[in-house]
N, C-alpha and C. Protein backbone atom coordinates (compact mmCIF):
# COMPACT_ATOMS: atom_id res chain seq x y z
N UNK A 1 20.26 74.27 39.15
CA UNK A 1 20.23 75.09 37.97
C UNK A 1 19.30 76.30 38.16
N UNK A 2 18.44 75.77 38.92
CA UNK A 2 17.05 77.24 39.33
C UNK A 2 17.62 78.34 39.94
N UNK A 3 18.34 77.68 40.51
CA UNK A 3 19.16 78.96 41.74
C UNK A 3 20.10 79.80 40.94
N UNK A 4 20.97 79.22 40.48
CA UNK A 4 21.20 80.28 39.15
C UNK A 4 20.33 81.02 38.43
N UNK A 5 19.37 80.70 38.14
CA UNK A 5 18.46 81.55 36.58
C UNK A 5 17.70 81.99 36.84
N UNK A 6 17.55 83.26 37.44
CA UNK A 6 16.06 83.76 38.44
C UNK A 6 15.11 84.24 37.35
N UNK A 7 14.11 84.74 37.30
CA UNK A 7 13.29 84.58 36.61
C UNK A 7 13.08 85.83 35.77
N UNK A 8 13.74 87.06 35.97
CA UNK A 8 14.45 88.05 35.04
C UNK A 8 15.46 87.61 33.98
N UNK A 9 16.01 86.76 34.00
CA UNK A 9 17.56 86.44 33.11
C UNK A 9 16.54 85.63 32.17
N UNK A 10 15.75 84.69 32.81
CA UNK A 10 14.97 83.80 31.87
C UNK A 10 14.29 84.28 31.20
N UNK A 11 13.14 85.52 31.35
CA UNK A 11 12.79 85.84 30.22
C UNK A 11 13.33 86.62 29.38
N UNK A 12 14.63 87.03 29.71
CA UNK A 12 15.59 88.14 28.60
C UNK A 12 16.05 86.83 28.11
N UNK A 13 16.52 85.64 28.73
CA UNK A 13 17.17 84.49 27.49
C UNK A 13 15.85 84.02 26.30
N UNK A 14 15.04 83.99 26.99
CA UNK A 14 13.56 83.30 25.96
C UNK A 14 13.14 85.00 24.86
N UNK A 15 13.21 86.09 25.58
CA UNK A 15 13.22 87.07 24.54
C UNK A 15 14.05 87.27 23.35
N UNK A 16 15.33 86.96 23.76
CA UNK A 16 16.79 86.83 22.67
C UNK A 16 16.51 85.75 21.83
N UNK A 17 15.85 84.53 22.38
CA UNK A 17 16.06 83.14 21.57
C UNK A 17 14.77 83.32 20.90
N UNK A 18 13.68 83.86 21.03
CA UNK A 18 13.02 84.34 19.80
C UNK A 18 12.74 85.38 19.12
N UNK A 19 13.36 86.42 19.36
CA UNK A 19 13.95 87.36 18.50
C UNK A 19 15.05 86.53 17.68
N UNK A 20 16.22 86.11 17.82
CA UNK A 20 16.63 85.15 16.96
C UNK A 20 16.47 84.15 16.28
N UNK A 21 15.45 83.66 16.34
CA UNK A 21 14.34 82.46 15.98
C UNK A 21 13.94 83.33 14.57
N UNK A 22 13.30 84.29 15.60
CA UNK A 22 12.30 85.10 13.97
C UNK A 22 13.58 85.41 12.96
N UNK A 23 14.18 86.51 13.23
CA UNK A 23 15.48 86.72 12.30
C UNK A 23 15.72 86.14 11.72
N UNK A 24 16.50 84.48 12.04
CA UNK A 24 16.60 83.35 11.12
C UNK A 24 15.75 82.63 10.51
N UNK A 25 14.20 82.63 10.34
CA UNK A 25 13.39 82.32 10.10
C UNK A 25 13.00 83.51 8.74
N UNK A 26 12.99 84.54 8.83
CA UNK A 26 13.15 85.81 7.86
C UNK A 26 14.48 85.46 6.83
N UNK A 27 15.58 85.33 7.52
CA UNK A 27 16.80 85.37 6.86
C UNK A 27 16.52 83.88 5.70
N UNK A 28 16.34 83.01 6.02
CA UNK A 28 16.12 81.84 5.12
C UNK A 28 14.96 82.13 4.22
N UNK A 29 14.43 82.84 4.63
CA UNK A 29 12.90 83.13 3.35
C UNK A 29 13.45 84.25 2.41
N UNK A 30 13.78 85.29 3.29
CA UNK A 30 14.39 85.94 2.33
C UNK A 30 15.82 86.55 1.30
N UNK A 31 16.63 86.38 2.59
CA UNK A 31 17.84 85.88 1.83
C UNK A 31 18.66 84.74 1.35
N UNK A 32 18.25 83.64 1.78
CA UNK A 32 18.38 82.18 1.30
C UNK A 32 17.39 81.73 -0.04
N UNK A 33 15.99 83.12 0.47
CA UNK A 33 15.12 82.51 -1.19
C UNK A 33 14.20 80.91 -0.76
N UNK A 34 13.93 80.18 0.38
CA UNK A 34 13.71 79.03 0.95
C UNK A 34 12.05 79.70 1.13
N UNK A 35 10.82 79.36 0.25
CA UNK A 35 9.87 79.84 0.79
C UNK A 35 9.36 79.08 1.53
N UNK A 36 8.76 79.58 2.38
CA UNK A 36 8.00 78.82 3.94
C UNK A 36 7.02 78.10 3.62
N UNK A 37 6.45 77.07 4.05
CA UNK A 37 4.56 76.49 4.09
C UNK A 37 3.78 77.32 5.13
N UNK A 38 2.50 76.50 4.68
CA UNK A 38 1.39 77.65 5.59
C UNK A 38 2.38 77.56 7.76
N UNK A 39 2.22 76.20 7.29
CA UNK A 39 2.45 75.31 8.99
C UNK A 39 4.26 76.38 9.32
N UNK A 40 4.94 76.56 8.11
CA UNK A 40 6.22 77.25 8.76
C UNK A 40 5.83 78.46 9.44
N UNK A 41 5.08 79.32 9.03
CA UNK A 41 4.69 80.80 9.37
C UNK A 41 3.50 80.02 10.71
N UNK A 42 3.18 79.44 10.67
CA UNK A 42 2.31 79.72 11.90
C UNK A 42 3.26 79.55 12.82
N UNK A 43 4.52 78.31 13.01
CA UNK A 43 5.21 77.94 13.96
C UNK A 43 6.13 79.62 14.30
N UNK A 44 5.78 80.58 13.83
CA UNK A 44 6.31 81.67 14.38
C UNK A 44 5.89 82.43 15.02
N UNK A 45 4.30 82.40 14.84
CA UNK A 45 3.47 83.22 15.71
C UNK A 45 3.61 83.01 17.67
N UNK A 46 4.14 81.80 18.06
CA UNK A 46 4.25 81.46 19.55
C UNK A 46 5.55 81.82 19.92
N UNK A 47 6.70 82.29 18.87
CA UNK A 47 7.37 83.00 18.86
C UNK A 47 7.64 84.63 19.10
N UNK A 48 6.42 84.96 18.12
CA UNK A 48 6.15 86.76 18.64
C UNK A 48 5.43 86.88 19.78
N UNK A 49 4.38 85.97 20.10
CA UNK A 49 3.77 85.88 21.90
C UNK A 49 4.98 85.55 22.73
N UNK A 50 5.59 84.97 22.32
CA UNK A 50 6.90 85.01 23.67
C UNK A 50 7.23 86.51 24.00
N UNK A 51 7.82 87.03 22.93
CA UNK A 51 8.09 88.39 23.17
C UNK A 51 7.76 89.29 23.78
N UNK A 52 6.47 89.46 23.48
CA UNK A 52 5.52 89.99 24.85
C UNK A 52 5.63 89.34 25.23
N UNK A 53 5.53 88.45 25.71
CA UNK A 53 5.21 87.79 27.30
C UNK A 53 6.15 88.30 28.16
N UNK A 54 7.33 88.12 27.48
CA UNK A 54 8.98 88.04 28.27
C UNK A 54 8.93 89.89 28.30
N UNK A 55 8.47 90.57 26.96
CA UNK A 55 8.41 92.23 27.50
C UNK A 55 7.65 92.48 29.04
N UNK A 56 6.28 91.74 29.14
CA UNK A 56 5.31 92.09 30.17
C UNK A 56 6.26 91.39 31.40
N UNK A 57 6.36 90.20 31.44
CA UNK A 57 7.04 89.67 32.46
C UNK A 57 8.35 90.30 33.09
N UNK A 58 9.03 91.12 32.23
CA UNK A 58 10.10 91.84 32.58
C UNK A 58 9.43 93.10 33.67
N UNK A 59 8.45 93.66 32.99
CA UNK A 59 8.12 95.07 33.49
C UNK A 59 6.94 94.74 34.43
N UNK A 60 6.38 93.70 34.66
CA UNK A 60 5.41 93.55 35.65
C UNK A 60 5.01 92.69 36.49
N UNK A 61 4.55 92.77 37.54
CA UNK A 61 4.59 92.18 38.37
C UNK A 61 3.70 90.38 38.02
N UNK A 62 3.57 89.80 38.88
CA UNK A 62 3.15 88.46 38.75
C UNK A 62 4.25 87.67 37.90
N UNK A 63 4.95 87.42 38.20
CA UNK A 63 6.31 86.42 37.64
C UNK A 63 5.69 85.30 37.42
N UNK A 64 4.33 84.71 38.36
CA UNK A 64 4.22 83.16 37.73
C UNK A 64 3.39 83.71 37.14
N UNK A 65 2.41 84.47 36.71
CA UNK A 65 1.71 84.18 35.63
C UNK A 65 2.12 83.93 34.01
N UNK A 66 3.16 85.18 33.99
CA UNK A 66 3.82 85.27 32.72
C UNK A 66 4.69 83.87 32.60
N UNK A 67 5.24 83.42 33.91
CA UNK A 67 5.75 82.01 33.50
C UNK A 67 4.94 80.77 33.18
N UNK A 68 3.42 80.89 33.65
CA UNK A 68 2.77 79.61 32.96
C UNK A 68 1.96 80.19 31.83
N UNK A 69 2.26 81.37 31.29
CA UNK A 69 1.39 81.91 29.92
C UNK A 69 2.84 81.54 28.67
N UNK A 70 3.84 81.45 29.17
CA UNK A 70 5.21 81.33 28.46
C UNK A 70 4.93 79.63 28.57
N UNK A 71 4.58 79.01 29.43
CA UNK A 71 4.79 77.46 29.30
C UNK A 71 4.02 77.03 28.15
N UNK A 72 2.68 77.76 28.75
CA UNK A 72 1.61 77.64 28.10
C UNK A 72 1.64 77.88 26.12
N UNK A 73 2.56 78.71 25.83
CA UNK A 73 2.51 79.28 24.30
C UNK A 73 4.02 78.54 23.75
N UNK A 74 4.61 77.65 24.67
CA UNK A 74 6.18 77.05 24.33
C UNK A 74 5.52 74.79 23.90
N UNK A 75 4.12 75.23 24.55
CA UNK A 75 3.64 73.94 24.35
C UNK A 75 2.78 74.08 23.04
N UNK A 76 1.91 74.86 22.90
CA UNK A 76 1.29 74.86 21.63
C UNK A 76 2.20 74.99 20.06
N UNK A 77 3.29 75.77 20.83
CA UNK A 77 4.60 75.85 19.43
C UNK A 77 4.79 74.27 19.21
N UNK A 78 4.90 73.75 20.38
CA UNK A 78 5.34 72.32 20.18
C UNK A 78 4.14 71.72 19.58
N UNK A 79 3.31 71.59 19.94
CA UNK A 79 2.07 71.03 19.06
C UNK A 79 2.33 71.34 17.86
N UNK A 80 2.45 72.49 16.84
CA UNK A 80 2.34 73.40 15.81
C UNK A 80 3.61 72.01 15.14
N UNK A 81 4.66 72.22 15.76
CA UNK A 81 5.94 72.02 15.18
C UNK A 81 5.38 70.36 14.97
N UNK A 82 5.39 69.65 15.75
CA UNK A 82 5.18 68.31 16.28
C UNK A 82 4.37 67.74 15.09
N UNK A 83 3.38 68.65 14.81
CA UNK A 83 2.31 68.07 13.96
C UNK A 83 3.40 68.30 12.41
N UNK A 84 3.74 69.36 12.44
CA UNK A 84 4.72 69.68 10.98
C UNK A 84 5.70 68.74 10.89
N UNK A 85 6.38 68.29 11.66
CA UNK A 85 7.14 67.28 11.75
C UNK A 85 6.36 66.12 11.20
N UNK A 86 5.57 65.58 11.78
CA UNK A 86 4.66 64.30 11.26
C UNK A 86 4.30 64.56 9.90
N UNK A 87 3.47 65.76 9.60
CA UNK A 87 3.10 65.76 8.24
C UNK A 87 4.58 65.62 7.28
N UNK A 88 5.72 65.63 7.56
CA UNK A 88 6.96 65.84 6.99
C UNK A 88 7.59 64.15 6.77
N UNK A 89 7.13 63.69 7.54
CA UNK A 89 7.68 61.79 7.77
C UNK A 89 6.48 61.27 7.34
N UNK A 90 5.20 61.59 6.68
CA UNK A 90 4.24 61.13 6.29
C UNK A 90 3.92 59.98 7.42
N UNK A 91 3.78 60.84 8.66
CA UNK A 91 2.74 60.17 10.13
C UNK A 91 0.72 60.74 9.84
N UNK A 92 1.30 62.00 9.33
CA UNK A 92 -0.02 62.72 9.52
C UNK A 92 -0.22 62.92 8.01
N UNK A 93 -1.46 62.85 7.74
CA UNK A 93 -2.42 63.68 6.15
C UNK A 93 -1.84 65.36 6.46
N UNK A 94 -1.50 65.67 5.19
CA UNK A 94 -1.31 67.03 4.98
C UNK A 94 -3.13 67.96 5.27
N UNK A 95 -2.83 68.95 5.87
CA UNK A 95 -4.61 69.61 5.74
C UNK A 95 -3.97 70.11 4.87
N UNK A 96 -5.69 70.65 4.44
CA UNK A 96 -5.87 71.31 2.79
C UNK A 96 -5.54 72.56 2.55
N UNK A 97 -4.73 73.10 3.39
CA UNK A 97 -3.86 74.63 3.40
C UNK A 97 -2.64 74.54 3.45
N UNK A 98 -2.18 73.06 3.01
CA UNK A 98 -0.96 72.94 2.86
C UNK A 98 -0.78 72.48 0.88
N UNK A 99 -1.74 72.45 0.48
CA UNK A 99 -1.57 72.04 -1.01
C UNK A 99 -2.18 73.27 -1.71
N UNK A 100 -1.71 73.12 -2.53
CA UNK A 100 -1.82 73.93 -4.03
C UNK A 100 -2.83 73.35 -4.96
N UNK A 101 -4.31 74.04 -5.12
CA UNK A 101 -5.28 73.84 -5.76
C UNK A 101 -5.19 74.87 -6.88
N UNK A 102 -5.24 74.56 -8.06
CA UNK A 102 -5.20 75.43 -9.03
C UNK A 102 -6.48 74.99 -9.82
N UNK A 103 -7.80 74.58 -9.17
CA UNK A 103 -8.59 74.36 -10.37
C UNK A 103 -9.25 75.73 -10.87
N UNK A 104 -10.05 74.90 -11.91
CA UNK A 104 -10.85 76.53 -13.19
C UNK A 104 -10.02 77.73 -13.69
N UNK A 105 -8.80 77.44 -13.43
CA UNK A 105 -7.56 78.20 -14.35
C UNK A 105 -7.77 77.86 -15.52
N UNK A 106 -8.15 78.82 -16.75
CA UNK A 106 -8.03 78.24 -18.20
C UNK A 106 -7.16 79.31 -18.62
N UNK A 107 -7.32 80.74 -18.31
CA UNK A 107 -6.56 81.73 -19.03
C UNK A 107 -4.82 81.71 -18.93
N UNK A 108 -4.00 81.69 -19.82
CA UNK A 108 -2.79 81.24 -19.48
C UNK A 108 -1.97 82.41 -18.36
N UNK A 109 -2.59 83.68 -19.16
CA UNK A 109 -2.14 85.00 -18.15
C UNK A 109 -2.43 84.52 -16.34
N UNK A 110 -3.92 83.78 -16.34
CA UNK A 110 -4.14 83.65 -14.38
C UNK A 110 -3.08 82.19 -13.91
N UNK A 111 -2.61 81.19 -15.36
CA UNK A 111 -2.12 80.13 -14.41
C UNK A 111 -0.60 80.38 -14.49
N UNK A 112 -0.05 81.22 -15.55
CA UNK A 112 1.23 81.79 -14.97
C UNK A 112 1.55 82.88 -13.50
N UNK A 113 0.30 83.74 -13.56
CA UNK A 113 0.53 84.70 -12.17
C UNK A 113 0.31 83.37 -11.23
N UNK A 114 -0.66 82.90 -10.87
CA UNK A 114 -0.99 81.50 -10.04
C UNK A 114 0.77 80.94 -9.93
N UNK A 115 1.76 80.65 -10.74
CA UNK A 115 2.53 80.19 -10.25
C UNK A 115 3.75 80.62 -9.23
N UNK A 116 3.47 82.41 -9.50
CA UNK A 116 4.16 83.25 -8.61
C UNK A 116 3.60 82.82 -7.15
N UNK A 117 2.53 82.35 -7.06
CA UNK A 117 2.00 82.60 -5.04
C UNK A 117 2.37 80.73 -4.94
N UNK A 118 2.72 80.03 -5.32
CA UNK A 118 2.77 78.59 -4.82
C UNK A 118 3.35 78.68 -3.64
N UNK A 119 2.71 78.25 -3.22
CA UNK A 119 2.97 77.75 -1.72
C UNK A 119 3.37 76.31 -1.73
N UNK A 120 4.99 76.11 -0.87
CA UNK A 120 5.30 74.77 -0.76
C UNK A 120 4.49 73.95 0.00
N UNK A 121 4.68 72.84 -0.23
CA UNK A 121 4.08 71.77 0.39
C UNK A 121 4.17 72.04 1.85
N UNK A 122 3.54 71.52 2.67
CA UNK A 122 4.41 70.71 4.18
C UNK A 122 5.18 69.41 4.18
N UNK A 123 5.03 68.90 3.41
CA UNK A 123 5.42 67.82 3.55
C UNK A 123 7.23 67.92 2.80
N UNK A 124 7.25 68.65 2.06
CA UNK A 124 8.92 69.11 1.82
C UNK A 124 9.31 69.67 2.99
N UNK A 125 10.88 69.28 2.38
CA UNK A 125 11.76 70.01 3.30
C UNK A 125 12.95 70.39 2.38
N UNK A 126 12.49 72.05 2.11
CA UNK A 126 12.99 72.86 1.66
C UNK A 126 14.63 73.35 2.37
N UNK A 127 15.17 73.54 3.64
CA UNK A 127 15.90 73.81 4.63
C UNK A 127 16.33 73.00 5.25
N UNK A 128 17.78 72.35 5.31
CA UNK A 128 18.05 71.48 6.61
C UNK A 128 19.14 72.09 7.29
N UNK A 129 19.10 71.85 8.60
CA UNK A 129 20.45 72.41 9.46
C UNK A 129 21.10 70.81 10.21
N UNK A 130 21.98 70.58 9.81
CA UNK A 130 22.60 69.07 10.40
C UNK A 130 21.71 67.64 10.10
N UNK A 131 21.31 67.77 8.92
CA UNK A 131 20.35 66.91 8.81
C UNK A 131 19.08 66.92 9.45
N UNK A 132 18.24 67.97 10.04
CA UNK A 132 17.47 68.00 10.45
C UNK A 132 16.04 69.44 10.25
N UNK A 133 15.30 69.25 9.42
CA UNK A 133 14.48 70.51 9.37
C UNK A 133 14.09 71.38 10.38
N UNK A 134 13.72 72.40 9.69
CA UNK A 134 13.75 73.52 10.68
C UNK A 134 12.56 73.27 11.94
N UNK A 135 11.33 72.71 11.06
CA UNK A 135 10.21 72.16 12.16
C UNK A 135 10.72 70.97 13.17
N UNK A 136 11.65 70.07 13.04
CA UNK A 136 11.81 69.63 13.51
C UNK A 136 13.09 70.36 14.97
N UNK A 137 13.55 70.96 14.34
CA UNK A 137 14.73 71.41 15.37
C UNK A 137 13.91 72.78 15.81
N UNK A 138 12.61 73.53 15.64
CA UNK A 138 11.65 73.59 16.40
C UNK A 138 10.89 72.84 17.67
N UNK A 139 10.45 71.90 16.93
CA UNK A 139 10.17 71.03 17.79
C UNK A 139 10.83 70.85 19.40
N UNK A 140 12.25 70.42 18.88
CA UNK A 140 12.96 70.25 19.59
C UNK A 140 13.15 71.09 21.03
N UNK A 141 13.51 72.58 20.29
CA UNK A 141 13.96 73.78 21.37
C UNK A 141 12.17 73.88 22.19
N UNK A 142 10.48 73.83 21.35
CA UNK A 142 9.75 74.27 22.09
C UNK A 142 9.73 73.29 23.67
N UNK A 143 9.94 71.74 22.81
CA UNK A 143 9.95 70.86 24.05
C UNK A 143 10.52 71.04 25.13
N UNK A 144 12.08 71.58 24.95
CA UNK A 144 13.07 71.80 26.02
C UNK A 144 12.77 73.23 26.74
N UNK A 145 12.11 74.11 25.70
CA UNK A 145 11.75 75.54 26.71
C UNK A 145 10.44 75.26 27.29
N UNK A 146 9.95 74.69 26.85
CA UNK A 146 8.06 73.91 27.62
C UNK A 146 8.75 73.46 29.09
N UNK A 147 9.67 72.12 29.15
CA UNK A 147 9.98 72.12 30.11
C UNK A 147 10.19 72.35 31.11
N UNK A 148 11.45 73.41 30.59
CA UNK A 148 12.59 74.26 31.26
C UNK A 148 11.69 75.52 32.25
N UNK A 149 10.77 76.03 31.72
CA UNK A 149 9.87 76.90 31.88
C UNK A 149 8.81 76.07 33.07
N UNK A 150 8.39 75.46 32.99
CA UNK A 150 7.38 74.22 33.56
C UNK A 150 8.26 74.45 34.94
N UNK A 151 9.50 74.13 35.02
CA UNK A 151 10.54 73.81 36.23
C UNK A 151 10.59 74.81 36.91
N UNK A 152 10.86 75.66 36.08
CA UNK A 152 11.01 77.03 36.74
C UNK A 152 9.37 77.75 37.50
N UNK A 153 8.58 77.57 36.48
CA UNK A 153 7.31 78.05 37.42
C UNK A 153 7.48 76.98 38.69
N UNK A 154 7.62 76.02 38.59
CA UNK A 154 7.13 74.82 39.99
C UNK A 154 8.51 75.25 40.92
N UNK A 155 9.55 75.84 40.48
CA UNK A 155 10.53 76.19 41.55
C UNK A 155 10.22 77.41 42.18
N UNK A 156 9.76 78.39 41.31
CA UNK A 156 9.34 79.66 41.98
C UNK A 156 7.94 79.47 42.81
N UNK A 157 7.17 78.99 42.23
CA UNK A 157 5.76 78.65 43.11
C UNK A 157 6.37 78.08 44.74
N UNK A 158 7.18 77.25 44.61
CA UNK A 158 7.56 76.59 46.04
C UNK A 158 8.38 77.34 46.51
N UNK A 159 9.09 78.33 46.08
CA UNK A 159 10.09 79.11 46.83
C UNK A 159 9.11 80.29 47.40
N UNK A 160 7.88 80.59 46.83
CA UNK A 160 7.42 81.65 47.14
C UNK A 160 6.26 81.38 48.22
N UNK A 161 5.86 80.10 48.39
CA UNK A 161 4.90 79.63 49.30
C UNK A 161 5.91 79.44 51.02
């Protein structure tokens, strides 16, 4: 499979698949109306570091570095996701930036604006695609590009020694 996918094609496929990641991640918040938790928006940020990565890796030299800085930011997504997932199957305690504290609200004007910014839970699941949430089918793709990426640095490292 390595010998096919040299290490230009790979980061234009990992650039496309999160540029499309984000898009659909935008498109469900805002044209679906599906608002995100704190934990959804972070699981996007290892998404916009791909981008660069895969921009720099395109235009510059050192191919393995950008490939173990890409492994490197495809594993922490997975962490990100992994943990959202758990907090979602009630494995893990929600942290406290995932709930909605409204105390010392008395004026009715601050606890009606207060209801405009609610932030969903983590532990909902607002979005499913095939029975499966979006953190979780996160999850999924960071594991398989953590991998996939992992293989590919250890194939190029040995092809280049």
């Amino acid at each position: 499979m390595f010998k096919i996918l040299n290490v230009k094609k790979y980061f234009l496929l990992i650039f496309f698949i999160s540029i499309f990641s984000l898009i659909y991640a935008i498109y469900v918040e805002f044209i679906l109306s599906h608002k995100p938790c704190k934990l959804c928006i972070y699981q996007r940020i290892p998404y916009v570091i791909a981008i660069f990565i895969c921009f720099f890796g395109l235009a510059l030299k050192k191919k393995l570095f950008w490939l173990s800085f890409l492994t490197l930011t495809f594993a922490v997504s997975a962490l990100i996701s992994g943990y959202h997932v758990g907090i979602e199957n009630s494995i893990f305690m929600e942290f406290s930036g995932c709930s909605n504290t409204n105390t010392g609200l008395i004026n009715k004007k601050d606890i009606l604006e207060s209801l405009k910014n609610i932030i969903p839970s983590c532990k909902e699941v607002n979005f499913k695609i095939l029975g499966l949430s979006l953190a979780t089918i996160n999850l999924l793709m960071s594991i398989v590009i953590t991998f996939i990426t992992a293989r590919l640095y250890l194939y190029e490292k040995n092809r280049s020694n």
